[in-house]
GROMACS .gro file of C-alpha atoms in nm:
model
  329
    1UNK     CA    1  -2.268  -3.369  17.903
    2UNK     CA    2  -2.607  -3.364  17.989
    3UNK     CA    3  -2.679  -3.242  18.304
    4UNK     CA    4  -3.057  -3.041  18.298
    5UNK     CA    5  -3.258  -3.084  18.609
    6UNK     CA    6  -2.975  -3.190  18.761
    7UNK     CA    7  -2.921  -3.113  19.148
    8UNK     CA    8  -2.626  -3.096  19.406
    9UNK     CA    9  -2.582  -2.973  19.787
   10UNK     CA   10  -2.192  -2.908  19.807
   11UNK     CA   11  -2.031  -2.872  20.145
   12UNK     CA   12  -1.700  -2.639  20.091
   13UNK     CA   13  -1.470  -2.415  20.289
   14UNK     CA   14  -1.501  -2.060  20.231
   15UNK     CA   15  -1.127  -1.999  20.093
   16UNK     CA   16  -1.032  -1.698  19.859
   17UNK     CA   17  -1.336  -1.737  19.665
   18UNK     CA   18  -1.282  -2.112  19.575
   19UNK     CA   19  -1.606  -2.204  19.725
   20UNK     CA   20  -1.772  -1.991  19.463
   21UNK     CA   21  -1.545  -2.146  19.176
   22UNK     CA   22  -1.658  -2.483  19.275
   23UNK     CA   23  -2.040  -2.422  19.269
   24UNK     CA   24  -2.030  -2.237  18.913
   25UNK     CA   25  -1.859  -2.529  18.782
   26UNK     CA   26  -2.174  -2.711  18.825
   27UNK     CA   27  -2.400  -2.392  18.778
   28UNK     CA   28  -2.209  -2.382  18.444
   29UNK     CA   29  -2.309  -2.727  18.359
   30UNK     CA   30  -2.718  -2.693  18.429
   31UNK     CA   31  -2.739  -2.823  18.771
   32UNK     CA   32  -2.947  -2.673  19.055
   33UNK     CA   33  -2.692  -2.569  19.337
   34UNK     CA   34  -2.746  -2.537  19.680
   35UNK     CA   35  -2.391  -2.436  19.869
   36UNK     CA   36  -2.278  -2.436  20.242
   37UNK     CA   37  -1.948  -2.360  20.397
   38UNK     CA   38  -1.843  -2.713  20.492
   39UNK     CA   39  -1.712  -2.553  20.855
   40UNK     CA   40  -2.000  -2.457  21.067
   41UNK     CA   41  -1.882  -2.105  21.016
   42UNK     CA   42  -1.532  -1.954  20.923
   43UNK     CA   43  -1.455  -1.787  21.279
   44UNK     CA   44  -1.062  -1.856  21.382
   45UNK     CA   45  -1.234  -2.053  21.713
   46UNK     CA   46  -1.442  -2.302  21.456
   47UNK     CA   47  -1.078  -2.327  21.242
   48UNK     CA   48  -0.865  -2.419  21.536
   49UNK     CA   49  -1.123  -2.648  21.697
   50UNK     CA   50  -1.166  -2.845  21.371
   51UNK     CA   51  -0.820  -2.877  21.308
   52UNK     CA   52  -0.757  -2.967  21.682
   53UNK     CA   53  -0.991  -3.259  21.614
   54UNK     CA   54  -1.154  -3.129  21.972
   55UNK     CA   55  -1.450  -3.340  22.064
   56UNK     CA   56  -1.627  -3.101  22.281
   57UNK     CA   57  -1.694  -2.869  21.872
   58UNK     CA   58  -1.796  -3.192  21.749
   59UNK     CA   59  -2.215  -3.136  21.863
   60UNK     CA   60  -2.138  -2.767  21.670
   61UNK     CA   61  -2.057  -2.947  21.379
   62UNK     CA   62  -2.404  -3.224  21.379
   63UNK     CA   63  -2.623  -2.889  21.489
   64UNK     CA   64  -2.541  -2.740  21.149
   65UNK     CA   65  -2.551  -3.033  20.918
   66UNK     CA   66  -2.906  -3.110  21.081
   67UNK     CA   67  -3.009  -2.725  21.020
   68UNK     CA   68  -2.902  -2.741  20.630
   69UNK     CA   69  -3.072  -3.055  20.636
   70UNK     CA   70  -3.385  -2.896  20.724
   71UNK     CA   71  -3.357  -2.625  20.523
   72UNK     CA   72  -3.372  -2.873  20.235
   73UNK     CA   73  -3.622  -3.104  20.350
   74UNK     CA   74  -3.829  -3.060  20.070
   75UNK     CA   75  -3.524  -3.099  19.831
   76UNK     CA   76  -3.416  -3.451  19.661
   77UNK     CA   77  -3.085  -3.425  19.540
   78UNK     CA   78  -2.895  -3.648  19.276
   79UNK     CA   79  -2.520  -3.539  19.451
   80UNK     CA   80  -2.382  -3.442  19.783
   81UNK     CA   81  -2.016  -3.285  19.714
   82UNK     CA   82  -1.781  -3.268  20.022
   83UNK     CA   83  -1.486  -3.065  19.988
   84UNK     CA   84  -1.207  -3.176  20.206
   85UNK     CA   85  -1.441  -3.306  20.509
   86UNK     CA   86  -1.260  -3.170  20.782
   87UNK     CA   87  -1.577  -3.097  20.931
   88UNK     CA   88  -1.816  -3.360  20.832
   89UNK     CA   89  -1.735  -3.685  21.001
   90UNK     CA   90  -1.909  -4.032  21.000
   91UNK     CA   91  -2.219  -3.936  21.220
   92UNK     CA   92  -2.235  -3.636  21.004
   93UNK     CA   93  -2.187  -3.818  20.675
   94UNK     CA   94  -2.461  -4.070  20.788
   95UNK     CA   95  -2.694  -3.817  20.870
   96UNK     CA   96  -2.662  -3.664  20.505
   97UNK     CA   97  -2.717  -4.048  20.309
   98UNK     CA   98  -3.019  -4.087  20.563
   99UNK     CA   99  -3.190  -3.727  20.428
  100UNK     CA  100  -3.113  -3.820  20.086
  101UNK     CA  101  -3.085  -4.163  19.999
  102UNK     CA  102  -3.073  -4.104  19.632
  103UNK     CA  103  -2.762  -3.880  19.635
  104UNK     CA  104  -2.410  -3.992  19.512
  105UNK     CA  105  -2.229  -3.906  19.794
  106UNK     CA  106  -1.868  -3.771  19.645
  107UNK     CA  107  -1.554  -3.671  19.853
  108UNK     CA  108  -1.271  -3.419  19.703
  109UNK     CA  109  -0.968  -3.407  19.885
  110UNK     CA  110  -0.805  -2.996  19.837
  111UNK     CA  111  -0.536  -3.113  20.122
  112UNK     CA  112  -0.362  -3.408  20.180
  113UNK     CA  113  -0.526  -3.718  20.301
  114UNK     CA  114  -0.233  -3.691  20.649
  115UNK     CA  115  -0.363  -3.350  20.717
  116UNK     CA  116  -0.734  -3.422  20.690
  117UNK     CA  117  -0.862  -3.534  21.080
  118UNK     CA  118  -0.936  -3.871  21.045
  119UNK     CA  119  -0.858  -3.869  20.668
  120UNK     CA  120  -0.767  -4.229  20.563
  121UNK     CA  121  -1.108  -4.365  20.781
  122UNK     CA  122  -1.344  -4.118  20.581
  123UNK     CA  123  -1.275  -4.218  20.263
  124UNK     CA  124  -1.524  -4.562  20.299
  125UNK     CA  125  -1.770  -4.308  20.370
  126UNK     CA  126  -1.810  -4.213  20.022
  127UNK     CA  127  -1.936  -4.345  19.679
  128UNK     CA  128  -1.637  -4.202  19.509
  129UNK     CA  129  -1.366  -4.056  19.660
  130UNK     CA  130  -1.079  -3.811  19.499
  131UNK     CA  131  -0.785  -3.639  19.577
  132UNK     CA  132  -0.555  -3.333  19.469
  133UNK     CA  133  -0.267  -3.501  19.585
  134UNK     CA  134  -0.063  -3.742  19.345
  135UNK     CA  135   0.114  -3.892  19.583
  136UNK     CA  136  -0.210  -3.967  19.770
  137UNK     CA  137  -0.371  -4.113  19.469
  138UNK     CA  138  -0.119  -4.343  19.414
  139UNK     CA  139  -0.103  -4.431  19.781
  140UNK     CA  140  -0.485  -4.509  19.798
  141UNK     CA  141  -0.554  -4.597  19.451
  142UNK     CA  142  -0.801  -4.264  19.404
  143UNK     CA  143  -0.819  -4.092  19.075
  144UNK     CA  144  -0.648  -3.799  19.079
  145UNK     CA  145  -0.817  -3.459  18.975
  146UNK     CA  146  -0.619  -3.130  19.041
  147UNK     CA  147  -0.838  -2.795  19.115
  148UNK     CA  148  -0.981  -2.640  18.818
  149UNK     CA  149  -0.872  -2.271  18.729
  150UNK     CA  150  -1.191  -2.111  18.742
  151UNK     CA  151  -1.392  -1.912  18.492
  152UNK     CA  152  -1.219  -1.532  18.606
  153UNK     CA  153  -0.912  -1.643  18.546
  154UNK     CA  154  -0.996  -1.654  18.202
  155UNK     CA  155  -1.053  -1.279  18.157
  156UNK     CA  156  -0.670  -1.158  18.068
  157UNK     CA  157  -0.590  -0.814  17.969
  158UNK     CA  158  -0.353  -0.874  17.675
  159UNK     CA  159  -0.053  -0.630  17.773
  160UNK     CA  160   0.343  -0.550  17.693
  161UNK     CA  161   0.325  -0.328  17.948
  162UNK     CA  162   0.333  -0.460  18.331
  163UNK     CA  163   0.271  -0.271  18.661
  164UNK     CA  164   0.477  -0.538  18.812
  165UNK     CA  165   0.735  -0.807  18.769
  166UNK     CA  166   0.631  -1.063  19.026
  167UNK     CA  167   0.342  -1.091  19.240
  168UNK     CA  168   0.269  -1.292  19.546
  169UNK     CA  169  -0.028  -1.324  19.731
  170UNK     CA  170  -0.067  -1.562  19.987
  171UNK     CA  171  -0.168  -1.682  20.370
  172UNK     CA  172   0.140  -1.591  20.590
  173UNK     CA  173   0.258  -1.922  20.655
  174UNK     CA  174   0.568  -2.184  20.739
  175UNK     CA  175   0.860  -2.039  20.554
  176UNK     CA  176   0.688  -1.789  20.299
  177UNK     CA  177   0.773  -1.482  20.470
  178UNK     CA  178   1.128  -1.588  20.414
  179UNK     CA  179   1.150  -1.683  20.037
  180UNK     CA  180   0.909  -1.367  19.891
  181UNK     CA  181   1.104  -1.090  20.081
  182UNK     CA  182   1.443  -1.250  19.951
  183UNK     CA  183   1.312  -1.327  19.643
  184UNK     CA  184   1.183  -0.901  19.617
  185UNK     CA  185   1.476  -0.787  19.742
  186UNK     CA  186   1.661  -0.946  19.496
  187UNK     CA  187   1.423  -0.810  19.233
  188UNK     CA  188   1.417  -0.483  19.335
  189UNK     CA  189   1.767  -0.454  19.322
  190UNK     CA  190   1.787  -0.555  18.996
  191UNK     CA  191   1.533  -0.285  18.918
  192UNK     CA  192   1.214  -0.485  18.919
  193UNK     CA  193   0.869  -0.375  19.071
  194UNK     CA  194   0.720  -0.646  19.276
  195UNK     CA  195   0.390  -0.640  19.466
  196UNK     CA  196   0.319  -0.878  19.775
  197UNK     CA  197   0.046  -0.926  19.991
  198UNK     CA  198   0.082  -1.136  20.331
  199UNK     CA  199  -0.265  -1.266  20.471
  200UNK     CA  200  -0.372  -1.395  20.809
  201UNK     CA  201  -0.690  -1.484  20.967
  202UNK     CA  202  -0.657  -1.366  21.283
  203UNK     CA  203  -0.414  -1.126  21.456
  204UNK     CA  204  -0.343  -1.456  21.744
  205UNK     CA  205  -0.232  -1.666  21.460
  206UNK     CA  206   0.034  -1.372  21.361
  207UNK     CA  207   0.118  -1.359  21.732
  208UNK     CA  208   0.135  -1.779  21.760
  209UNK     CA  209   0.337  -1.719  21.424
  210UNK     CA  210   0.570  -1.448  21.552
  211UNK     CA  211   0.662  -1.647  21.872
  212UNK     CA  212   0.717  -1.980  21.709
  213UNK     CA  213   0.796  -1.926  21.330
  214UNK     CA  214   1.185  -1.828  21.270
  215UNK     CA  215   1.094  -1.713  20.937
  216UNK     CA  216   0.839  -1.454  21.049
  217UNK     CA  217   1.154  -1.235  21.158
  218UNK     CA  218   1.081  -1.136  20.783
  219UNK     CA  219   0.747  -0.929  20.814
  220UNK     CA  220   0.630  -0.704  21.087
  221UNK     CA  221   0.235  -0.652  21.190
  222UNK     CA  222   0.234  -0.395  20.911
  223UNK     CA  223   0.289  -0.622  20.595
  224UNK     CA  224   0.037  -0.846  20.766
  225UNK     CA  225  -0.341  -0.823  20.601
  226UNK     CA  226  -0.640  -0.943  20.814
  227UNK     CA  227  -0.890  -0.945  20.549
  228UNK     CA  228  -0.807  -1.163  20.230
  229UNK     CA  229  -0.848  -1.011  19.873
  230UNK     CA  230  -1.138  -1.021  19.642
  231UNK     CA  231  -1.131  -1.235  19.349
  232UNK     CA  232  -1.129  -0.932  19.132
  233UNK     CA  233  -0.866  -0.800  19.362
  234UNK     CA  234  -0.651  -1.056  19.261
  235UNK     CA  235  -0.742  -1.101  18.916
  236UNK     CA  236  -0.662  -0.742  18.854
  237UNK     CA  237  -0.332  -0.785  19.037
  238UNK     CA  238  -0.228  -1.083  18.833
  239UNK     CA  239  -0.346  -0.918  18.506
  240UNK     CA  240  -0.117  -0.664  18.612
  241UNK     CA  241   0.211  -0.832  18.658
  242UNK     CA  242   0.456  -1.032  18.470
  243UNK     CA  243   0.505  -1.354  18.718
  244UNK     CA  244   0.328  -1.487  18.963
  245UNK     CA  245   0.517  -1.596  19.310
  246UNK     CA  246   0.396  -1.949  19.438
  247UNK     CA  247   0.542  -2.094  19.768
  248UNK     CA  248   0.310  -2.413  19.848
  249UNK     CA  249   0.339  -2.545  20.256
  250UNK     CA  250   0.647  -2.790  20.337
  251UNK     CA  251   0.416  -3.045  20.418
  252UNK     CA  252   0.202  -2.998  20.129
  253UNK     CA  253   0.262  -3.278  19.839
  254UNK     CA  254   0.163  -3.208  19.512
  255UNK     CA  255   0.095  -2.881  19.352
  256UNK     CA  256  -0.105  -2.548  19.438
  257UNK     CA  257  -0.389  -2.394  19.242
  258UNK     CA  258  -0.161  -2.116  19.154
  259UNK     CA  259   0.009  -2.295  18.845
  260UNK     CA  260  -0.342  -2.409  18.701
  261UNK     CA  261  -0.461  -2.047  18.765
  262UNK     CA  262  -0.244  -1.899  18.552
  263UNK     CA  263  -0.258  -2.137  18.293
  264UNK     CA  264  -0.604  -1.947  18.161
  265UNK     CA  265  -0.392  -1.624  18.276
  266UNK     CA  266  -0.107  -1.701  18.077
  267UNK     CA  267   0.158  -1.616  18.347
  268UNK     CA  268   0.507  -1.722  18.408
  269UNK     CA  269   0.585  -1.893  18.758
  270UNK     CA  270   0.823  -1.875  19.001
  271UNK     CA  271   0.748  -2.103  19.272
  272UNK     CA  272   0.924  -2.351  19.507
  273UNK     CA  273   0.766  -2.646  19.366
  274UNK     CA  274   0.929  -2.896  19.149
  275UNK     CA  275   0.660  -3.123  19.128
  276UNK     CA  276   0.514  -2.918  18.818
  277UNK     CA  277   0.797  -3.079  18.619
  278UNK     CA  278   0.540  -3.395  18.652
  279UNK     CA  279   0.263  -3.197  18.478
  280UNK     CA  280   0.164  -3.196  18.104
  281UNK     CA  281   0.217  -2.830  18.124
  282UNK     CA  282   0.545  -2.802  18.229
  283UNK     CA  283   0.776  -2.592  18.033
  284UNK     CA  284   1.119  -2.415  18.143
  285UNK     CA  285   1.048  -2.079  17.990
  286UNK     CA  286   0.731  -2.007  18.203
  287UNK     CA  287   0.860  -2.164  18.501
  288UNK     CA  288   1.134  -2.058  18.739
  289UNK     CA  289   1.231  -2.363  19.031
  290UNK     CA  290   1.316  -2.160  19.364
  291UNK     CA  291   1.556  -2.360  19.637
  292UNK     CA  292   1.324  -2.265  19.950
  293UNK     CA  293   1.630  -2.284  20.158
  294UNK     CA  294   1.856  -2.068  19.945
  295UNK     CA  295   1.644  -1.880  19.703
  296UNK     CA  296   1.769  -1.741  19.379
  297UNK     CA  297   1.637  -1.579  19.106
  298UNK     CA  298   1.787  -1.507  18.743
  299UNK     CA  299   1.628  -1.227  18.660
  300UNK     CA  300   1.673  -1.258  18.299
  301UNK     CA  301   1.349  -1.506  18.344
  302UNK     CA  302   1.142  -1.227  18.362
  303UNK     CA  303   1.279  -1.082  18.024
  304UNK     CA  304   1.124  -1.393  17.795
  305UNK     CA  305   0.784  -1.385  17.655
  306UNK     CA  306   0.520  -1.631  17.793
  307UNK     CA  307   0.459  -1.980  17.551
  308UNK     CA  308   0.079  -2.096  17.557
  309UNK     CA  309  -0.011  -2.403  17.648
  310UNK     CA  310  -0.181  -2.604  17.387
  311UNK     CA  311  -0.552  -2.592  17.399
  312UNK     CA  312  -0.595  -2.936  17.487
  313UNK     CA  313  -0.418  -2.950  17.782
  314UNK     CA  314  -0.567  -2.592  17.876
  315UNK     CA  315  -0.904  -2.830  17.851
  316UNK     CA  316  -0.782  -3.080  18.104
  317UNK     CA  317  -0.768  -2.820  18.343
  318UNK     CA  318  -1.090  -2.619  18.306
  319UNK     CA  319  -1.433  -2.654  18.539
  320UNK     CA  320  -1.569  -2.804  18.282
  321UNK     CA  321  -1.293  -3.137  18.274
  322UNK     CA  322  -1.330  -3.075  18.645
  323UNK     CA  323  -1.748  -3.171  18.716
  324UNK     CA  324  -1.674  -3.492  18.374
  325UNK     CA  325  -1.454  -3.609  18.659
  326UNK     CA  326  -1.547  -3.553  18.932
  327UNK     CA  327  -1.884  -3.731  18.816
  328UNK     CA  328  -1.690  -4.027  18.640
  329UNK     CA  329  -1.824  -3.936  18.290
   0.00000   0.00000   0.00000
């Protein structure tokens, strides 16, 4: 692909680094970058309002995209890349095709369509519109494009030797709390090490957790992190350990990034979702299928050696496979 000279303004959330992963994708492929957080900022009050769908944060929202406008006045690009939109809305999206008539204007949907505000009515805004979410695809005939595994999860430390069994690192949400501490306390008394790491954005979203969430009778305030882990961090944690824990959001469909990440990582799985069994990469030997109501693990899982994917299929999930098509090349 040829993609010299090339330029793109991409709108994404600041999320564990994913942000970054996205832009080097195209950085990677010869384009001229120019990112923003697709939130005006990533404060818990500019979080809750947008998911609130509050109209009195809406002006916040077309005061910024008017300011990155101007800050590229001088720029013509050839793409504008929104990731997610839960920001950007119609007057917003308008705004951008005005300043840069030109541009391909493409949406990528990270979250289901349901949980996006005003989800289903954005995607006319766009010149090509994709989603995560298979079921979503299907549903409103978009082409379906998972998130790519990006280019530090490629750097594994070839080991036999493992500071830990299972890993999990993760936003404190819904019932995670739950399934990872039964799930290491199983572990542990079978003799394995496991490492976890509980994240929150705010200490009023533990509290609004801790009052509301039955499975948050799990953790107390001192398992909880307020600041989120490097990419490095959690490289070097995963490099370090055996399996990798994934517990994806009840109301999530489709899969997390987790699986695809450690595809190029070349670590086994447990997780609580059985809609990898639909993927090309899908074997029983690297992953484990956890009942989220009554988790149990074998633990003679973590005793088998990890089968590679075939190279092919590792393809189909790179950053490169990602910006062919997202593009439609």
């Amino acid at each position: 692909m040829s993609a010299k000279q090339k330029s793109i303004l991409i709108f994404c959330p600041t999320f564990f680094g994913y942000e970054n992963r996205m832009a080097d994708a195209f950085r990677d492929e010869g384009f001229d970058v120019s990112l923003y957080n697709e939130r005006p900022n990533s404060g818990f009050i500019c979080k809750a309002a947008l998911r609130l769908n509050l109209k009195l944060y809406k002006p916040v929202v077309t005061k910024y995209i008017k300011r990155v406008i101007e800050e590229n006045k001088d720029k013509q690009f050839d793409y504008i890349f929104v990731v997610k939109s839960e920001a950007i809305t119609e007057k917003e999206a308008a705004m951008l095709r005005e300043a840069y008539p030109n541009a391909k204007m493409i949406l990528y949907f990270w979250d289901s369509v349901a949980n996006i505000p005003d989800g289903e009515k954005k995607i006319a805004l766009y010149d090509r519109v994709l989603t995560f979410d298979p079921d979503d695809a299907e549903k409103y005939n978009l082409p379906f494009l998972p998130v790519p595994y990006g280019k530090e999860y490629t750097k594994v430390e070839e080991t036999s030797e493992f500071k830990y069994d299972v890993a999990f690192i993760g936003t404190a949400h819904s019932v995670r709390p739950r399934v990872v501490k039964q799930i290491k306390e199983q572990c542990e008394m079978n003799g394995k090490r496991c490492f976890t790491y509980f994240y929150s954005p705010h200490k009023l979203v533990y509290l609004f957790n801790k009052l509301t969430n039955k499975d948050y009778k799990y953790i107390s305030l001192k398992e909880i992190n307020f600041k989120s882990l490097s990419t490095k961090e959690v490289c070097d944690i995963y490099n370090s350990s055996r399996c990798v824990m994934d517990i994806e959001h009840p109301k999530q469909k489709g899969i997390t990034t987790r699986p695809i990440e450690m595809l190029s990582m070349k670590k086994k799985i447990l997780t609580t979702n059985s809609y990898v069994k639909r993927f090309d990469f899908y074997n029983e030997n690297n992953f484990y299928i956890l009942d989220r109501n009554d988790p149990k693990i074998d633990v003679s899982f973590f005793e088998t050696p990890y089968l590679p994917v075939d190279e092919e299929i590792l393809y189909s999930y790179s950053p490169k496979k990602f910006v062919e098509t997202l593009l439609g090349l």
